[in-house]
PDB file of C-alpha atoms in Angstrom:
ATOM      1  CA  ARG B   1     -76.349 144.028-107.875  1.00  0.00           C
ATOM      2  CA  ALA B   2     -79.762 143.260-106.458  1.00  0.00           C
ATOM      3  CA  THR B   3     -79.613 146.449-104.406  1.00  0.00           C
ATOM      4  CA  GLY B   4     -79.977 148.664-107.470  1.00  0.00           C
ATOM      5  CA  LEU B   5     -76.926 150.668-106.365  1.00  0.00           C
ATOM      6  CA  THR B   6     -73.590 151.137-108.075  1.00  0.00           C
ATOM      7  CA  GLY B   7     -70.532 149.881-106.234  1.00  0.00           C
ATOM      8  CA  ASP B   8     -69.631 153.436-105.263  1.00  0.00           C
ATOM      9  CA  GLU B   9     -73.137 154.096-103.951  1.00  0.00           C
ATOM     10  CA  PHE B  10     -73.166 150.847-101.982  1.00  0.00           C
ATOM     11  CA  ALA B  11     -69.722 151.455-100.466  1.00  0.00           C
ATOM     12  CA  ASN B  12     -70.602 155.024 -99.470  1.00  0.00           C
ATOM     13  CA  LYS B  13     -73.952 154.012 -97.979  1.00  0.00           C
ATOM     14  CA  LEU B  14     -72.312 151.153 -96.042  1.00  0.00           C
ATOM     15  CA  LEU B  15     -69.722 153.547 -94.636  1.00  0.00           C
ATOM     16  CA  ASP B  16     -72.268 156.252 -93.792  1.00  0.00           C
ATOM     17  CA  GLU B  17     -74.860 153.967 -92.230  1.00  0.00           C
ATOM     18  CA  ARG B  18     -72.833 151.098 -90.726  1.00  0.00           C
ATOM     19  CA  GLN B  19     -69.300 152.532 -90.440  1.00  0.00           C
ATOM     20  CA  ILE B  20     -67.778 149.727 -92.530  1.00  0.00           C
ATOM     21  CA  ALA B  21     -65.319 150.689 -95.263  1.00  0.00           C
ATOM     22  CA  VAL B  22     -64.972 148.636 -98.452  1.00  0.00           C
ATOM     23  CA  MET B  23     -63.690 149.369-101.949  1.00  0.00           C
ATOM     24  CA  PRO B  24     -66.171 149.139-104.809  1.00  0.00           C
ATOM     25  CA  GLY B  25     -65.132 146.685-107.478  1.00  0.00           C
ATOM     26  CA  GLU B  26     -65.363 149.380-110.150  1.00  0.00           C
ATOM     27  CA  SER B  27     -62.200 150.863-108.633  1.00  0.00           C
ATOM     28  CA  PHE B  28     -60.364 147.892-110.148  1.00  0.00           C
ATOM     29  CA  GLY B  29     -61.925 148.001-113.611  1.00  0.00           C
ATOM     30  CA  ALA B  30     -65.244 147.354-115.305  1.00  0.00           C
ATOM     31  CA  SER B  31     -64.912 143.578-114.990  1.00  0.00           C
ATOM     32  CA  ALA B  32     -64.974 143.934-111.196  1.00  0.00           C
ATOM     33  CA  ALA B  33     -68.294 145.825-111.161  1.00  0.00           C
ATOM     34  CA  GLY B  34     -70.776 144.252-108.777  1.00  0.00           C
ATOM     35  CA  HIS B  35     -68.041 143.107-106.405  1.00  0.00           C
ATOM     36  CA  LEU B  36     -66.411 144.547-103.302  1.00  0.00           C
ATOM     37  CA  ARG B  37     -62.831 144.502-102.120  1.00  0.00           C
ATOM     38  CA  ILE B  38     -62.447 143.947 -98.404  1.00  0.00           C
ATOM     39  CA  ALA B  39     -59.213 144.331 -96.437  1.00  0.00           C
ATOM     40  CA  MET B  40     -58.848 141.860 -93.585  1.00  0.00           C
ATOM     41  CA  THR B  41     -56.713 144.077 -91.366  1.00  0.00           C
ATOM     42  CA  ILE B  42     -58.584 143.761 -88.077  1.00  0.00           C
ATOM     43  CA  GLU B  43     -58.998 141.065 -85.440  1.00  0.00           C
ATOM     44  CA  ASP B  44     -60.896 137.962 -86.549  1.00  0.00           C
ATOM     45  CA  GLU B  45     -63.847 138.636 -84.222  1.00  0.00           C
ATOM     46  CA  LYS B  46     -64.309 142.193 -85.496  1.00  0.00           C
ATOM     47  CA  PHE B  47     -63.973 140.999 -89.082  1.00  0.00           C
ATOM     48  CA  ALA B  48     -66.610 138.295 -88.579  1.00  0.00           C
ATOM     49  CA  SER B  49     -68.942 140.824 -86.978  1.00  0.00           C
ATOM     50  CA  ALA B  50     -68.404 143.287 -89.833  1.00  0.00           C
ATOM     51  CA  LEU B  51     -69.197 140.574 -92.397  1.00  0.00           C
ATOM     52  CA  THR B  52     -72.444 139.801 -90.596  1.00  0.00           C
ATOM     53  CA  VAL B  53     -73.384 143.488 -90.624  1.00  0.00           C
ATOM     54  CA  LEU B  54     -72.407 143.793 -94.306  1.00  0.00           C
ATOM     55  CA  CYS B  55     -74.490 140.767 -95.317  1.00  0.00           C
ATOM     56  CA  THR B  56     -77.514 141.978 -93.355  1.00  0.00           C
ATOM     57  CA  PHE B  57     -77.135 145.441 -94.881  1.00  0.00           C
ATOM     58  CA  ALA B  58     -76.964 144.051 -98.429  1.00  0.00           C
ATOM     59  CA  THR B  59     -79.971 141.799 -97.827  1.00  0.00           C
ATOM     60  CA  GLU B  60     -82.030 144.709 -96.484  1.00  0.00           C
ATOM     61  CA  LEU B  61     -81.124 146.888 -99.476  1.00  0.00           C
ATOM     62  CA  ALA B  62     -81.972 144.108-101.930  1.00  0.00           C
ATOM     63  CA  GLN B  63     -85.332 143.481-100.256  1.00  0.00           C
ATOM     64  CA  ASN B  64     -86.147 147.191-100.327  1.00  0.00           C
ATOM     65  CA  ALA B  65     -85.150 147.418-104.003  1.00  0.00           C
ATOM     66  CA  ALA B  66     -87.410 144.472-104.834  1.00  0.00           C
ATOM     67  CA  HIS B  67     -90.404 146.297-103.357  1.00  0.00           C
ATOM     68  CA  VAL B  68     -89.882 149.499-105.323  1.00  0.00           C
TER      69      VAL B  68
END
């Protein structure tokens, strides 16, 4: 939410820029807006690495949005 992007925009940007696929919460109804759905279908080490990348990505976007 702090990124200023919709769930769709965030998911697409994450896929385009970091090659990590997630489902935007809006895909599951309005009450899920602002959330992501993540499938844990890879090895634990890859999943942990992807979460680190995702968190860093979200933090960077939020910081950039705060400076606009």
